[in-house]
Amino acid sequence: MGSELIQIKVASQAGLPGAPRSSSGAAGGAASFAAWGLVNERITANGACGVGRTPGPTNADPPSETVATAGTLKTFYIETFGCQMNVHDSEKVQGVLMARGMTPVENHHEADLVLYNTCSIREKAAQKVFSRLGVFRKGRSGAPKLIGVLGCVAQQEGERFFQRAPQVSLVCGSASYSKLPELLDQLEAGKQRVTGLSLHTKECFETEMTRRDNPFRAYLTIIEGCDQRCSFCVVPMTRGPERSRPSDKILAETRRLVDQGYAEIQLLGQIVNAWHDPSPARLSFAELLSRLAEVPGIRRVRFTTSHPRYFTSDIVQAIDANPNLCDQIHLPLQSGSTTVLARMLRGYTREEYLDKIHGIRKARRAISLSTDIIVGFCGETGEDFEQTLSLIKEVEYDQVFSFKYSPRPNTLAEGSRDALAEEEKGRRLTELQELQRQIQMRRNQALLGESFEVLVEGYQARLGQAVGRSTTNRVINFPGRPEDVGRYLTVKVTSAGPNSLVGARPGSADLRF
Ligand code: 5AD
């Protein structure tokens, strides 16, 4: 081979204003969902339609010292941490703000309103927002007029946030985003502190004002919240109860996306396959997939994240029957030991999980598999960990997102006495990641000479390289042209590394670079 692997990132369209920043919130690798999406990408303005502002203050908090903000919130800046749900929530929040006549700006110094959309899945992710907020301590120059905190850390900390970070004026969890216009009205009317923290909701954040960042692949939420009680996981406490969107709304949004030029959609949900149709149509998740695949103009449908407990064979049948349902499934394992799975309250055994995998492997097309794994959960013995390694060897995933267990507030496992030492967690994580690196290297090498259709998502002029993604979600770099971006092209694999592939257009003279 001899050709050097050069990886490029999808081009961020610097000249285009307002892309919300996104930072990976994970220790030991990108957060599960973030790794599936491309963040910091180009903006397409769509759907920033005008809506009426909601009436003035309704919050019953006692009046407090006011900030001079009335009518002055003209510009905003959003930084997003964590998963794809957060990235998409920020897209919707951005749409709502633009519908108020506000303009996105590239950095926080220029913003009247600075928003952080936070992640609390692991301790390190949760800490990030506090280090960002340090910049805005009282007395420092260039402070924005208002700072708001959204998302999981906002929900988790609630009113306490104001004590920890007095510079913050707005604290709002994802279950209350539909109240954002009202909360902003209150701030503009001079109120100093506002919150949206109720988790008692049956509603999804429905808005037609989404400002999507990726011009090629549109995120589409089908279910919000989570009703599971995995003992390690903070999400049910931060995102509230499970709420599914009706199938007619999902289908209508998909048709609108096609009209706006999208051919690829990615369905999102904390547990996407727990979706159930609240509308009279009563579609199953697999039926929804098939109906989406039939929407004229839809070329690719992805969905994440599936829970093994709800992963039924009709999903694989739907993929078999519809070529535009992508050959890719993300099925978080968490642990290969049945004992640990029981303590995690995952609701399946090692054997049941493997049965699902065997069902997927029987599909007519080769489906790419990825997973999430937590190492060093409370009481995980060396033998339990070996079970995880042996399962990884058996399944041979195309990608594994692995994390050291991080105790989270208000979870069942918090404070458990059989915690493992950090060094041991680190040792296990390294061993697992090395094993997976070898598997990925081998699997990717096996693709040499094969051709794939890729959606070209970026181009880097300096290297003359384009980057595309296959239906199996593999990233392929190849010599390309700026005008390739946004097209579906066939690319032949010419060299392979553990994390990405290098290719060339068939028939092109230069198969190496
Ligand atoms: N510690 C470490 N990893 C966690 N995850 C969820 N909660 C924790 C935690 N407390 C991981 C799981 C999940 C992914 C999104 O993050 O693997 O699937």
Coordinates of C-alpha atoms and ligand atoms in Angstrom, one line a residue:
M1 CA 0.0 0.0 0.0
G2 CA 2.4 2.6 1.2
S3 CA -0.1 5.5 1.0
E4 CA -0.3 7.7 4.0
L5 CA -3.6 8.1 5.8
I6 CA -4.7 11.7 6.0
Q7 CA -7.8 12.5 7.8
I8 CA -9.6 15.7 7.4
K9 CA -12.5 17.1 9.3
V10 CA -15.7 18.1 7.6
A11 CA -15.2 21.7 6.7
S12 CA -16.7 24.3 8.9
Q13 CA -18.2 27.0 6.7
A14 CA -16.5 29.8 8.5
G15 CA -18.0 32.6 6.5
L16 CA -21.5 31.6 7.4
P17 CA -22.8 33.2 10.6
G18 CA -24.2 31.6 13.6
A19 CA -23.2 28.0 13.7
P20 CA -23.7 26.9 17.3
R21 CA -20.5 25.6 18.8
S22 CA -20.5 22.0 19.9
S23 CA -18.0 20.5 22.2
S24 CA -17.6 16.8 22.8
G25 CA -18.6 16.2 26.4
A26 CA -17.1 12.8 26.9
A27 CA -14.2 11.4 28.8
G28 CA -12.3 8.7 26.9
G29 CA -13.6 9.6 23.5
A30 CA -16.5 11.5 21.9
A31 CA -19.9 11.2 23.5
S32 CA -21.8 8.4 22.0
F33 CA -24.1 10.4 19.9
A34 CA -21.6 13.1 19.1
A35 CA -19.5 10.6 17.3
W36 CA -22.3 9.9 15.0
G37 CA -22.8 13.4 13.9
L38 CA -20.7 16.1 12.4
V39 CA -20.8 19.2 14.5
N40 CA -19.7 22.7 13.9
E41 CA -20.9 22.5 10.4
R42 CA -22.3 24.8 7.9
I43 CA -25.5 26.6 8.4
T44 CA -28.5 26.5 6.1
A45 CA -31.1 28.9 7.1
N46 CA -34.4 27.2 6.9
G47 CA -37.6 27.6 8.8
A48 CA -36.8 30.9 10.5
C49 CA -40.3 31.9 10.1
G50 CA -41.9 34.7 12.0
V51 CA -44.0 34.0 15.0
G52 CA -45.8 36.2 17.4
R53 CA -44.0 36.9 20.7
T54 CA -45.7 35.5 23.8
P55 CA -47.2 38.0 26.2
G56 CA -45.1 39.5 29.0
P57 CA -44.1 38.2 32.4
T58 CA -46.1 35.5 34.1
N59 CA -43.5 34.1 36.5
A60 CA -44.6 34.7 40.1
D61 CA -41.1 35.0 41.7
P62 CA -40.7 38.1 43.9
P63 CA -39.3 41.1 42.1
S64 CA -35.6 41.4 42.5
E65 CA -32.8 43.7 41.4
T66 CA -33.2 44.1 37.6
V67 CA -30.8 44.1 34.8
A68 CA -31.2 46.8 32.1
T69 CA -32.2 44.4 29.3
A70 CA -35.6 45.6 28.1
G71 CA -35.8 45.1 24.4
T72 CA -32.0 44.9 24.1
L73 CA -31.5 41.2 23.3
K74 CA -30.4 41.5 19.7
T75 CA -27.6 39.0 19.3
F76 CA -27.0 35.6 20.8
Y77 CA -24.3 32.9 20.9
I78 CA -24.9 29.2 21.7
E79 CA -22.3 26.6 22.7
T80 CA -23.4 23.0 22.8
F81 CA -21.9 20.2 24.8
G82 CA -22.7 16.5 24.6
C83 CA -25.0 14.3 22.5
Q84 CA -26.8 14.8 19.2
M85 CA -30.1 15.4 21.1
N86 CA -28.4 18.5 22.5
V87 CA -27.1 19.5 19.2
H88 CA -30.5 19.3 17.7
D89 CA -32.1 21.0 20.7
S90 CA -29.7 23.9 20.1
E91 CA -30.8 24.0 16.5
K92 CA -34.4 24.4 17.6
V93 CA -33.5 27.0 20.3
Q94 CA -31.6 28.9 17.6
G95 CA -34.7 28.9 15.4
V96 CA -36.8 30.2 18.2
L97 CA -34.4 33.1 18.9
M98 CA -34.1 34.0 15.3
A99 CA -37.9 34.1 15.0
R100 CA -37.7 36.8 17.8
G101 CA -35.6 38.8 15.5
M102 CA -32.3 38.0 17.2
T103 CA -29.1 37.4 15.2
P104 CA -26.6 34.6 15.9
V105 CA -22.9 35.8 16.4
E106 CA -19.7 33.9 16.1
N107 CA -18.3 34.6 19.6
H108 CA -19.6 35.3 23.1
H109 CA -18.0 38.8 23.3
E110 CA -20.4 40.1 20.7
A111 CA -23.5 38.5 22.1
D112 CA -26.3 40.1 24.2
L113 CA -27.3 36.6 25.2
V114 CA -24.9 33.7 25.8
L115 CA -26.4 30.3 26.1
Y116 CA -24.7 27.0 27.1
N117 CA -26.5 23.8 26.3
T118 CA -25.0 21.4 28.8
C119 CA -24.4 17.7 29.3
S120 CA -24.2 15.9 32.6
I121 CA -23.8 12.3 31.4
R122 CA -20.4 12.1 33.1
E123 CA -18.8 14.3 35.7
K124 CA -16.2 15.7 33.4
A125 CA -18.9 16.8 30.9
A126 CA -20.9 18.5 33.6
Q127 CA -17.9 20.5 34.8
K128 CA -17.3 22.1 31.4
V129 CA -20.0 24.7 31.7
F130 CA -18.6 25.9 35.0
S131 CA -15.1 26.5 33.5
R132 CA -16.8 28.4 30.6
L133 CA -18.8 30.5 33.1
G134 CA -15.5 31.5 34.8
V135 CA -14.9 33.9 32.0
F136 CA -17.9 35.9 33.0
R137 CA -17.2 36.4 36.6
K138 CA -18.3 39.8 37.9
G139 CA -16.0 42.7 37.1
R140 CA -14.4 41.1 34.1
S141 CA -14.7 43.2 31.0
G142 CA -16.6 42.2 27.9
A143 CA -19.3 40.4 30.0
P144 CA -22.5 39.8 27.9
K145 CA -25.7 41.3 29.1
L146 CA -27.3 37.9 29.9
I147 CA -26.1 34.3 30.4
G148 CA -28.4 31.3 30.2
V149 CA -27.7 27.7 31.0
L150 CA -29.8 25.0 29.2
G151 CA -29.9 21.2 29.2
C152 CA -29.0 18.5 31.6
V153 CA -26.7 20.4 34.0
A154 CA -29.3 23.2 34.2
Q155 CA -32.0 20.7 35.1
Q156 CA -29.8 18.8 37.6
E157 CA -28.6 22.0 39.4
G158 CA -31.8 23.9 39.2
E159 CA -32.0 27.0 41.4
R160 CA -28.7 26.1 42.9
F161 CA -27.1 27.2 39.7
F162 CA -27.6 30.8 40.7
Q163 CA -25.6 30.3 43.9
R164 CA -22.7 28.5 42.1
A165 CA -22.7 31.0 39.2
P166 CA -24.4 34.3 40.1
Q167 CA -23.6 35.7 36.6
V168 CA -26.3 33.4 35.2
S169 CA -29.8 34.8 34.6
L170 CA -31.7 31.9 33.0
V171 CA -31.7 28.2 33.9
C172 CA -33.8 25.9 31.8
G173 CA -34.0 22.1 31.3
S174 CA -34.9 20.5 28.0
A175 CA -38.4 19.6 29.2
S176 CA -39.2 23.3 29.4
Y177 CA -37.8 24.6 26.1
S178 CA -41.3 25.4 24.8
K179 CA -41.3 28.1 27.6
L180 CA -38.2 29.8 26.4
P181 CA -40.0 32.6 24.5
E182 CA -41.9 33.5 27.7
L183 CA -38.7 33.3 29.8
L184 CA -36.9 35.6 27.4
D185 CA -39.8 38.0 27.5
Q186 CA -39.4 38.2 31.3
L187 CA -35.7 38.8 31.1
E188 CA -36.3 41.6 28.5
A189 CA -38.9 43.1 30.8
G190 CA -36.2 43.4 33.4
K191 CA -36.5 40.3 35.6
Q192 CA -33.2 39.2 36.9
R193 CA -33.5 35.5 37.2
V194 CA -35.9 33.1 35.4
T195 CA -36.1 29.3 35.4
G196 CA -37.8 26.5 33.4
L197 CA -37.3 23.4 35.5
S198 CA -40.6 21.5 35.6
L199 CA -40.3 17.9 34.5
H200 CA -44.0 17.3 34.6
T201 CA -44.7 17.5 30.9
K202 CA -46.3 15.3 28.3
E203 CA -45.2 17.6 25.5
C204 CA -42.3 17.5 23.1
F205 CA -40.4 20.6 22.1
E206 CA -42.5 21.2 18.9
T207 CA -41.3 24.1 16.8
E208 CA -41.2 24.7 13.1
M209 CA -38.4 27.3 13.6
T210 CA -35.5 24.9 13.6
R211 CA -32.3 26.4 12.2
R212 CA -30.4 23.2 11.1
D213 CA -26.7 23.4 11.0
N214 CA -26.0 20.5 8.7
P215 CA -27.2 21.2 5.1
F216 CA -27.2 17.5 4.2
R217 CA -28.4 15.4 7.1
A218 CA -31.3 16.7 9.2
Y219 CA -31.8 15.6 12.8
L220 CA -35.4 14.8 13.6
T221 CA -36.5 14.1 17.2
I222 CA -39.2 11.4 17.4
I223 CA -39.1 10.7 21.2
E224 CA -38.0 12.8 24.1
G225 CA -37.1 11.8 27.7
C226 CA -36.5 8.4 29.1
D227 CA -38.5 6.1 31.4
Q228 CA -35.8 3.5 32.0
R229 CA -34.0 3.5 35.3
C230 CA -30.5 2.3 34.4
S231 CA -28.7 2.6 37.7
F232 CA -25.8 4.5 36.3
C233 CA -27.7 7.0 34.2
V234 CA -28.7 10.6 35.0
V235 CA -30.9 11.1 31.9
P236 CA -34.3 10.2 33.3
M237 CA -33.7 12.9 36.0
T238 CA -32.5 15.5 33.5
R239 CA -34.7 15.0 30.4
G240 CA -38.0 14.0 32.1
P241 CA -40.5 11.3 31.2
E242 CA -40.7 9.6 27.8
R243 CA -42.8 11.5 25.2
S244 CA -43.3 10.2 21.7
R245 CA -44.3 12.5 18.8
P246 CA -47.2 11.4 16.7
S247 CA -46.4 9.7 13.4
D248 CA -48.3 12.3 11.3
K249 CA -46.1 15.1 12.6
I250 CA -42.9 13.1 12.0
L251 CA -43.9 12.3 8.4
A252 CA -45.0 15.9 7.8
E253 CA -41.7 17.2 9.1
T254 CA -39.8 14.7 6.9
R255 CA -41.7 15.9 3.8
R256 CA -40.9 19.5 4.7
L257 CA -37.2 18.5 5.0
V258 CA -37.3 17.0 1.5
D259 CA -38.8 20.2 0.2
Q260 CA -35.9 22.1 1.8
G261 CA -33.4 19.9 0.0
Y262 CA -32.6 17.2 2.5
A263 CA -32.2 13.6 1.3
E264 CA -30.9 12.2 4.6
I265 CA -32.5 12.3 8.0
Q266 CA -31.4 11.0 11.3
L267 CA -34.1 10.1 13.8
L268 CA -33.2 11.0 17.4
G269 CA -34.4 9.7 20.7
Q270 CA -32.7 8.8 24.0
I271 CA -34.2 5.4 23.3
V272 CA -35.4 5.8 19.7
N273 CA -36.9 2.4 19.4
A274 CA -39.1 2.9 22.5
W275 CA -41.1 5.2 20.2
H276 CA -44.8 4.4 20.2
D277 CA -47.3 6.3 18.1
P278 CA -49.7 8.4 20.2
S279 CA -51.8 9.1 17.0
P280 CA -54.7 6.9 15.9
A281 CA -52.4 5.3 13.3
R282 CA -50.7 3.4 16.1
L283 CA -47.6 2.6 13.9
S284 CA -44.9 0.5 15.4
F285 CA -41.3 1.9 15.3
A286 CA -40.5 -0.5 12.4
E287 CA -43.6 0.6 10.5
L288 CA -42.6 4.2 11.0
L289 CA -39.2 3.4 9.5
S290 CA -40.9 1.9 6.5
R291 CA -43.2 4.9 6.1
L292 CA -40.3 7.3 6.2
A293 CA -38.4 5.2 3.7
E294 CA -41.4 5.6 1.3
V295 CA -41.3 9.5 1.4
P296 CA -40.3 10.5 -2.1
G297 CA -36.9 12.1 -2.1
I298 CA -35.6 10.4 1.0
R299 CA -32.3 8.7 0.2
R300 CA -31.1 7.7 3.7
V301 CA -32.7 7.3 7.1
R302 CA -30.6 6.7 10.2
F303 CA -31.8 6.3 13.8
T304 CA -30.1 6.5 17.1
T305 CA -30.0 5.3 19.9
S306 CA -31.6 1.9 20.1
H307 CA -32.1 0.0 23.4
P308 CA -31.5 -3.8 23.2
R309 CA -34.6 -4.4 25.2
Y310 CA -36.8 -2.9 22.5
F311 CA -34.8 -4.1 19.6
T312 CA -37.3 -6.3 17.7
S313 CA -36.7 -8.4 14.6
D314 CA -39.2 -6.3 12.6
I315 CA -36.7 -3.5 12.6
V316 CA -34.2 -5.7 10.7
Q317 CA -37.0 -6.8 8.4
A318 CA -37.8 -3.1 7.6
I319 CA -34.1 -2.5 6.8
D320 CA -34.1 -5.6 4.6
A321 CA -37.2 -4.3 2.7
N322 CA -36.1 -0.7 2.3
P323 CA -32.6 0.0 0.8
N324 CA -32.8 3.6 2.0
L325 CA -32.9 2.6 5.7
C326 CA -29.2 2.8 6.5
D327 CA -27.1 -0.4 7.1
Q328 CA -26.1 0.8 10.6
I329 CA -27.3 0.1 14.1
H330 CA -26.0 1.5 17.3
L331 CA -26.9 -0.9 20.1
P332 CA -25.4 0.0 23.5
L333 CA -24.2 -3.0 25.4
Q334 CA -22.8 -1.3 28.5
S335 CA -21.3 -4.6 29.9
G336 CA -20.8 -8.1 28.6
S337 CA -21.4 -9.6 32.1
T338 CA -25.0 -10.6 33.0
T339 CA -24.2 -9.9 36.6
V340 CA -23.2 -6.4 35.9
L341 CA -26.1 -5.9 33.5
A342 CA -28.5 -6.9 36.3
R343 CA -26.9 -4.4 38.6
M344 CA -27.1 -1.7 35.9
L345 CA -30.9 -2.6 35.6
R346 CA -30.5 -2.9 31.8
G347 CA -33.3 -5.5 31.4
Y348 CA -31.4 -8.0 29.3
T349 CA -28.7 -10.7 29.8
R350 CA -25.5 -11.2 27.8
E351 CA -27.2 -14.1 25.9
E352 CA -30.3 -12.0 25.1
Y353 CA -28.1 -9.2 23.8
L354 CA -26.2 -11.7 21.6
D355 CA -29.4 -13.1 20.3
K356 CA -30.3 -9.6 19.0
I357 CA -26.9 -9.3 17.4
H358 CA -27.3 -12.7 15.7
G359 CA -30.7 -11.5 14.3
I360 CA -29.0 -8.4 12.9
R361 CA -26.2 -10.4 11.4
K362 CA -28.8 -12.5 9.5
A363 CA -30.0 -9.4 7.6
R364 CA -29.7 -9.5 3.8
R365 CA -27.3 -6.5 3.8
A366 CA -24.2 -6.5 6.1
I367 CA -25.3 -4.1 8.8
S368 CA -22.6 -2.1 10.6
L369 CA -22.7 -2.3 14.3
S370 CA -21.5 0.0 17.0
T371 CA -22.0 0.1 20.8
D372 CA -21.4 2.0 24.1
I373 CA -19.6 0.3 26.9
I374 CA -19.0 1.4 30.5
V375 CA -15.9 0.0 32.2
G376 CA -15.4 -0.2 36.0
F377 CA -19.0 0.0 37.0
C378 CA -19.5 -0.6 40.8
G379 CA -18.4 -4.1 41.7
E380 CA -17.2 -5.1 38.2
T381 CA -14.7 -7.9 38.8
G382 CA -11.8 -8.9 36.6
E383 CA -14.0 -11.8 35.4
D384 CA -16.9 -9.5 34.5
F385 CA -14.5 -7.3 32.5
E386 CA -13.1 -10.4 30.7
Q387 CA -16.7 -11.1 29.7
T388 CA -17.0 -7.7 28.1
L389 CA -13.8 -8.3 26.2
S390 CA -14.9 -11.7 25.0
L391 CA -18.2 -10.3 23.8
I392 CA -16.4 -7.6 21.9
K393 CA -14.2 -10.3 20.3
E394 CA -17.3 -12.3 19.4
V395 CA -19.4 -9.4 17.9
E396 CA -16.5 -7.5 16.2
Y397 CA -18.2 -4.1 16.3
D398 CA -17.3 -1.5 13.7
Q399 CA -17.1 1.1 16.4
V400 CA -17.2 1.1 20.2
F401 CA -17.6 4.2 22.4
S402 CA -16.2 3.3 25.8
F403 CA -16.3 5.2 29.1
K404 CA -15.0 4.9 32.6
Y405 CA -18.0 4.7 35.0
S406 CA -18.7 8.1 36.5
P407 CA -21.1 8.2 39.5
R408 CA -23.9 10.6 38.9
P409 CA -26.2 12.5 41.3
N410 CA -29.6 10.9 42.2
T411 CA -28.9 7.7 40.4
L412 CA -29.4 4.3 42.1
A413 CA -25.7 3.5 41.8
E414 CA -24.5 6.8 43.3
G415 CA -22.7 6.2 46.5
S416 CA -22.3 2.5 46.0
R417 CA -19.7 1.1 48.3
D418 CA -18.0 -1.2 45.8
A419 CA -16.6 1.5 43.6
L420 CA -13.4 0.7 41.7
A421 CA -10.2 2.8 41.9
E422 CA -9.8 5.3 39.0
E423 CA -6.5 3.7 38.0
E424 CA -8.1 0.3 37.6
K425 CA -10.9 1.9 35.5
G426 CA -8.3 3.6 33.4
R427 CA -6.3 0.3 32.9
R428 CA -9.4 -1.5 31.8
L429 CA -10.5 1.3 29.4
T430 CA -7.1 1.2 27.8
E431 CA -7.1 -2.5 27.3
L432 CA -10.6 -2.5 25.8
Q433 CA -9.8 0.4 23.5
E434 CA -6.6 -1.4 22.3
L435 CA -8.6 -4.5 21.5
Q436 CA -11.2 -2.6 19.6
R437 CA -8.5 -0.7 17.7
Q438 CA -7.1 -4.0 16.4
I439 CA -10.6 -5.2 15.4
Q440 CA -11.4 -2.0 13.6
M441 CA -8.1 -2.0 11.8
R442 CA -8.8 -5.6 10.6
R443 CA -12.4 -4.9 9.6
N444 CA -11.4 -1.7 7.7
Q445 CA -8.5 -3.5 6.0
A446 CA -11.0 -6.1 4.7
L447 CA -12.8 -3.3 2.8
L448 CA -9.8 -2.6 0.6
G449 CA -10.9 -2.6 -3.1
E450 CA -14.6 -2.3 -2.3
S451 CA -16.7 0.6 -3.5
F452 CA -19.2 2.5 -1.6
E453 CA -21.7 5.2 -2.2
V454 CA -20.8 8.2 0.0
L455 CA -22.6 11.4 0.8
V456 CA -19.9 14.0 0.4
E457 CA -20.0 16.2 3.5
G458 CA -16.9 18.4 3.2
Y459 CA -13.9 19.4 1.1
Q460 CA -10.6 20.7 2.3
A461 CA -9.0 22.9 -0.4
R462 CA -5.4 22.7 1.1
L463 CA -5.3 18.9 0.6
G464 CA -7.7 18.7 -2.3
Q465 CA -9.6 16.1 -0.3
A466 CA -13.3 15.5 0.1
V467 CA -14.8 13.5 2.9
G468 CA -17.9 11.4 2.7
R469 CA -19.9 9.0 4.7
S470 CA -21.2 5.6 3.6
T471 CA -24.6 4.2 4.5
T472 CA -22.8 2.2 7.2
N473 CA -21.6 5.5 8.6
R474 CA -17.9 4.9 7.6
V475 CA -15.9 8.0 6.9
I476 CA -13.9 8.0 3.6
N477 CA -11.5 10.7 2.5
F478 CA -10.7 10.9 -1.2
P479 CA -9.3 13.3 -3.7
G480 CA -12.2 15.4 -4.7
R481 CA -13.5 18.8 -5.8
P482 CA -15.4 21.5 -3.9
E483 CA -18.4 20.9 -6.1
D484 CA -18.6 17.3 -4.9
V485 CA -19.9 18.5 -1.5
G486 CA -23.6 17.5 -1.1
R487 CA -23.4 14.8 -3.8
Y488 CA -23.7 11.1 -3.5
L489 CA -20.6 9.6 -5.2
T490 CA -19.1 6.1 -5.5
V491 CA -15.7 5.8 -3.9
K492 CA -13.3 2.8 -3.9
V493 CA -11.3 2.1 -0.8
T494 CA -7.6 2.3 -1.4
S495 CA -6.3 2.3 2.2
A496 CA -7.6 1.8 5.6
G497 CA -6.8 2.8 9.2
P498 CA -8.7 1.9 12.4
N499 CA -10.9 5.0 12.3
S500 CA -11.4 5.9 8.7
L501 CA -10.8 4.9 5.1
V502 CA -9.0 6.6 2.2
G503 CA -10.4 6.1 -1.3
A504 CA -10.6 7.3 -4.8
R505 CA -13.3 7.8 -7.4
P506 CA -13.3 4.7 -9.7
G507 CA -11.7 5.6 -13.0
S508 CA -9.7 8.4 -11.5
A509 CA -6.0 8.3 -12.4
D510 CA -4.7 9.0 -8.9
L511 CA -5.7 6.2 -6.6
R512 CA -3.3 7.3 -3.9
F513 CA -2.4 10.4 -2.2
Ligands
5AD1 N1 -20.7 6.9 33.5 C1 -20.0 6.6 32.4 N2 -20.6 6.4 31.2 C2 -22.0 6.7 31.2 N3 -22.9 6.6 30.2 C3 -24.1 6.9 30.7 N4 -24.0 7.2 32.0 C4 -22.7 7.0 32.3 C5 -22.0 7.1 33.6 N5 -22.6 7.4 34.7 C6 -22.5 6.2 28.8 C7 -23.3 5.0 28.4 C8 -24.3 5.6 27.4 C9 -23.5 6.7 26.8 C10 -24.3 7.8 26.1 O1 -22.8 7.2 27.9 O2 -22.5 4.1 27.7 O3 -24.8 4.7 26.5

